[in-house]
Coordinates of C-alpha atoms in Angstrom, one line a residue:
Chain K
X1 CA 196.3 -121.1 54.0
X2 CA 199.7 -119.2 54.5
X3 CA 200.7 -119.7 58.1
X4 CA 202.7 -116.9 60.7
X5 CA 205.6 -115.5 58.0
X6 CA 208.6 -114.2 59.7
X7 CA 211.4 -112.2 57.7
X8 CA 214.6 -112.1 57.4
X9 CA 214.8 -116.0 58.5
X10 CA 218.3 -115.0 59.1
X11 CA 219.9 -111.6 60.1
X12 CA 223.4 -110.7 61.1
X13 CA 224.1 -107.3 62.4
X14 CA 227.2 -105.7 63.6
X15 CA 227.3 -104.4 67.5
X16 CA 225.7 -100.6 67.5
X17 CA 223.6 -101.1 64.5
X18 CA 219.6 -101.6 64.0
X19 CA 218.0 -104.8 63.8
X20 CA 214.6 -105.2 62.0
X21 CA 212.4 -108.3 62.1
X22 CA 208.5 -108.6 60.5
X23 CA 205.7 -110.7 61.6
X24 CA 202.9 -111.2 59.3
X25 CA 200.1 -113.3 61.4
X26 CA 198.1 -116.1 59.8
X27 CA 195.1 -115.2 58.1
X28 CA 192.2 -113.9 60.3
X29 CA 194.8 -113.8 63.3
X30 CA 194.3 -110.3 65.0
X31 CA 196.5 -111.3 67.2
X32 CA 200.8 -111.1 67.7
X33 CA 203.3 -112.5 70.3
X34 CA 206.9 -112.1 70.3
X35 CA 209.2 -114.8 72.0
X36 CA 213.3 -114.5 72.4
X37 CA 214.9 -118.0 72.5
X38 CA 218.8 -117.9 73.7
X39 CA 220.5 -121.1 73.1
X40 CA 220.2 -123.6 75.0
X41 CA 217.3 -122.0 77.2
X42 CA 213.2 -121.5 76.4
X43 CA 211.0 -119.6 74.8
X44 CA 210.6 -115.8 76.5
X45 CA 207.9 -113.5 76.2
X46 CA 208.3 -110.4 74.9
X47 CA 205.1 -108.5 73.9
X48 CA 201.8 -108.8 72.9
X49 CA 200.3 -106.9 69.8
X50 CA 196.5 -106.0 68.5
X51 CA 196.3 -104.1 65.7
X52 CA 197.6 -100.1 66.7
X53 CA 197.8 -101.4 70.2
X54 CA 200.2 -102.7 72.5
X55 CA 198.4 -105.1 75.0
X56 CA 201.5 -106.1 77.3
X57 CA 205.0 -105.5 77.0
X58 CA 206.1 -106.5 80.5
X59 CA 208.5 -108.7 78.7
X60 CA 210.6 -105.6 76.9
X61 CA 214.1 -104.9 77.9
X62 CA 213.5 -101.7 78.7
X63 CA 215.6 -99.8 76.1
X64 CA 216.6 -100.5 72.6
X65 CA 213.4 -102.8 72.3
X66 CA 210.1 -101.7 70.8
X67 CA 207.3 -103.2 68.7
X68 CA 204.9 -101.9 66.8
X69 CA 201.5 -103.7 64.5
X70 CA 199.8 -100.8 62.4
X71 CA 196.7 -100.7 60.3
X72 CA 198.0 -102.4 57.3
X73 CA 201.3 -104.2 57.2
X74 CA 203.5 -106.7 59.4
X75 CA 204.0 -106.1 62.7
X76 CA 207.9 -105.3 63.8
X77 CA 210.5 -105.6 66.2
X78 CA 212.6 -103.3 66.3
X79 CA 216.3 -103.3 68.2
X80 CA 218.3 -100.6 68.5
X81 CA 222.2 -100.8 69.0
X82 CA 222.2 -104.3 69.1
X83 CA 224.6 -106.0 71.6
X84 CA 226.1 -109.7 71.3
X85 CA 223.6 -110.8 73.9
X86 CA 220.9 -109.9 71.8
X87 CA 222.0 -112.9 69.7
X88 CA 219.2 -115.3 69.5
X89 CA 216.1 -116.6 67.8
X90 CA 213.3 -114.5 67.8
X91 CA 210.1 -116.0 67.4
X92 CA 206.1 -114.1 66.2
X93 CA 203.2 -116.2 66.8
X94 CA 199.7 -115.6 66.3
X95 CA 196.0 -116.4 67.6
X96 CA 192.5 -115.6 66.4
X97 CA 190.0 -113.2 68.0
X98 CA 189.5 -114.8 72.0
X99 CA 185.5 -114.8 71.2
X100 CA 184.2 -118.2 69.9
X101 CA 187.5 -119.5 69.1
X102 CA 190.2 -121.0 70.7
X103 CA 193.5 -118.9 72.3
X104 CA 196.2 -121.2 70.5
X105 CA 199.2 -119.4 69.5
X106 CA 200.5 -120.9 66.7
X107 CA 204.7 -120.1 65.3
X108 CA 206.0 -118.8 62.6
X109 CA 209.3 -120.1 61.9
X110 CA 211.8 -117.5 63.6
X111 CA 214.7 -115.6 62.8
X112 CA 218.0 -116.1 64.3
X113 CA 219.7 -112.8 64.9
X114 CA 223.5 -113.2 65.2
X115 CA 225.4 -110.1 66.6
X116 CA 229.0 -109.5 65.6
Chain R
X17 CA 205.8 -115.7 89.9
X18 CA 204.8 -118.0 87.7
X19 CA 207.1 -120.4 86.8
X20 CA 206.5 -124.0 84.4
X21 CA 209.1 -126.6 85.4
X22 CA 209.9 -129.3 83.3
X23 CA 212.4 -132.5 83.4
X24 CA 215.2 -131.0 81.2
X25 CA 216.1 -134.6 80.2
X26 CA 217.2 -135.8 78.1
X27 CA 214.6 -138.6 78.2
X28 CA 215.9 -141.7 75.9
X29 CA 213.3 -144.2 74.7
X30 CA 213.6 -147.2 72.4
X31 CA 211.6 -147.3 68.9
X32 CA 208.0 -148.4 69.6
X33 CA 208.0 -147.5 73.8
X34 CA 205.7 -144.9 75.7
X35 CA 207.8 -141.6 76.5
X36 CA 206.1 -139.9 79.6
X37 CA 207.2 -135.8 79.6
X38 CA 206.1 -134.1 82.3
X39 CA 205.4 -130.4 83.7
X40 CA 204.5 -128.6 87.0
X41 CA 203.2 -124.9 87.1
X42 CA 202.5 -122.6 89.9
X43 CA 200.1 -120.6 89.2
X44 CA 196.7 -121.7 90.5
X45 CA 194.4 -120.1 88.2
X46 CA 195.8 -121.2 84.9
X47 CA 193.3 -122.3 82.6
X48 CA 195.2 -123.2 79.3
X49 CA 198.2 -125.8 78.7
X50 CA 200.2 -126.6 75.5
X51 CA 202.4 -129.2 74.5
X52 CA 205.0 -128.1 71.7
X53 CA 207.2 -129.9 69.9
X54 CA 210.5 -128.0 68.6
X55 CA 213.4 -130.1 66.6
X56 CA 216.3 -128.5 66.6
X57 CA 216.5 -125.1 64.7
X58 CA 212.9 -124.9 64.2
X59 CA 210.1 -123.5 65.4
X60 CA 207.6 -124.7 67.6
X61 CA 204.9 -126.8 66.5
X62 CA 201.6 -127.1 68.6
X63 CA 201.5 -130.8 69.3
X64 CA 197.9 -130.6 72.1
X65 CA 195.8 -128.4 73.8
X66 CA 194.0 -129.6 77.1
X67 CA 191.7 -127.4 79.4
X68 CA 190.1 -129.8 81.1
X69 CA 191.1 -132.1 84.3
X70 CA 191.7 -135.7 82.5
X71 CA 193.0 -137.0 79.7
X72 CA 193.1 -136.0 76.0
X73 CA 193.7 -138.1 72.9
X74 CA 195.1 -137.6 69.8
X75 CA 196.6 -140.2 67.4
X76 CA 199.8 -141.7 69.4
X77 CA 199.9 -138.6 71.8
X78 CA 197.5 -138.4 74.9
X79 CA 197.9 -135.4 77.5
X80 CA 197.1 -135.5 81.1
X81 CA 195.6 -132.5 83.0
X82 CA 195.5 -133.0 87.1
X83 CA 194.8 -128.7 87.9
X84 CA 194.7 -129.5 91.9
X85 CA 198.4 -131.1 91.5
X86 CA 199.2 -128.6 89.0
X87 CA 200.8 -130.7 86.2
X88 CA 200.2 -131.4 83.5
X89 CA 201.7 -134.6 80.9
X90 CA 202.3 -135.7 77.9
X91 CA 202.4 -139.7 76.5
X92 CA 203.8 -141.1 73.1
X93 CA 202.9 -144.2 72.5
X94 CA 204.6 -146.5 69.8
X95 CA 207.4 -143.5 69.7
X96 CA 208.9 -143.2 66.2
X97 CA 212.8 -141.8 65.8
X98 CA 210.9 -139.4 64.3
X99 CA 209.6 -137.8 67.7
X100 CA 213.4 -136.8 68.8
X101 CA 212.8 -133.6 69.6
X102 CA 212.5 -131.0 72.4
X103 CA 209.1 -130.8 74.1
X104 CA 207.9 -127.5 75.6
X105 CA 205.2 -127.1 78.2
X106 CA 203.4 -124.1 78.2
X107 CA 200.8 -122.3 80.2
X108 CA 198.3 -119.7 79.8
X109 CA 196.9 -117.9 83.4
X110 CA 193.2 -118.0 82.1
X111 CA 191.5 -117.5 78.7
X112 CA 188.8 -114.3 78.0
X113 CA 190.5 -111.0 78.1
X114 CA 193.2 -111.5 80.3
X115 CA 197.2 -111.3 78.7
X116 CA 197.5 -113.9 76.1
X117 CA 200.9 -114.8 77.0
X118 CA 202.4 -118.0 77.3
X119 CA 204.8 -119.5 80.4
X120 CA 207.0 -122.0 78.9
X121 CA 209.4 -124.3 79.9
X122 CA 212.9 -124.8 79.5
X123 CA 211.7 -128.3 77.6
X124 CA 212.5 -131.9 77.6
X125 CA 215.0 -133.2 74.8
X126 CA 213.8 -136.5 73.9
X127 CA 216.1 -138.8 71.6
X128 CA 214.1 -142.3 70.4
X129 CA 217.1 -144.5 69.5
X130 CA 216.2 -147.6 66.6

């Protein structure tokens, strides 16, 4: 049973260009979070995905950022003129349907966005 | 606000001690607490999941849930080298249909020397 699959693992950018990361959520899992990590500090939230819907995003810079889970397909992150200080390990997890099952969000193993 | 303090550390233990981590929260109605464990460039890995006041056991690691002092804990027993690592608290408001995210902390680096 594949688990949360993040790609790239690894992505470098240069400043003023578009940065692209995908989320595919663990079998079953209609649910996706996204999490910033700078170094050295922890996880932040960012948003919070159904399928076609955007539950919360209070954690969204306001500009550049957006996210997006459609029908079919991973969800994505999308940044938009990166900066330097968006340099940092992005992190998708996942969780089943709330009813009869438990809320645990579970990681997928990140990618590290590095801004030149 | 709601905010999940945690002992940055770092939090040194010799091979085969007990390695208390703990964690404070705010907010009152939080219903949902997680320990992950995170070695360094990884992701985090769920470690527990406690709802109720009390404790929780699994293998070497038993969490602690006191809600009216709001914090929550984690114990490893017979800690392994193994266990170095960064621990992160996190906390959920309440489960049902509420926001599903997650207030983490800043985590506890803990280093378990030979």
């Amino acid at each position: 049973n594949a688990g949360v699959m993040q790609n790239p693992r690894h992505l470098v950018r240069r400043r003023g260009q578009e940065a692209r990361l995908r989320c595919s959520p663990m079998k079953g899992h209609s649910h996706v979070y996204w999490y910033r990590q700078l170094p050295e500090e922890g996880l932040k939230f960012m948003v919070y995905l159904q399928k076609e819907n955007i539950i919360d995003e209070s954690g969204m810079p306001k500009e550049r950022f957006s996210a997006e889970f459609p029908k079919e397909g991973p969800s994505i992150l999308r940044i938009q003129q990166v900066v330097r200080g968006d340099s940092a390990a992005y992190f998708c997890a996942s969780s089943p349907p709330l009813a009869g099952s438990t809320d645990t969000q579970y990681f997928g193993p990140g990618t590290r966005l590095t801004v030149l | 606000q709601k905010e999940v303090e945690q002992n940055s550390g770092p939090l040194s233990v010799p091979e085969g001690a007990i390695a208390s981590l703990n964690c404070t929260y705010s907010d009152r109605v939080s219903q949902s607490f997680f320990w992950y464990r995170q070695y360094s460039g990884k992701s985090p890995e769920l470690i527990m999941s406690i709802y109720s006041n009390g404790d929780k056991e699994d293998g070497r690691f038993t969490a602690q849930l006191n809600k009216a002092s709001q914090y929550v804990s984690l114990l490893i027993r017979d800690s392994q080298p193994s266990d170095s690592a960064t621990y992160l608290c996190a906390v959920k408001p309440y489960r049902g249909s509420t926001l599903g995210r997650l207030y983490f902390g800043r985590g506890t680096q803990l280093t378990v020397w030979p």
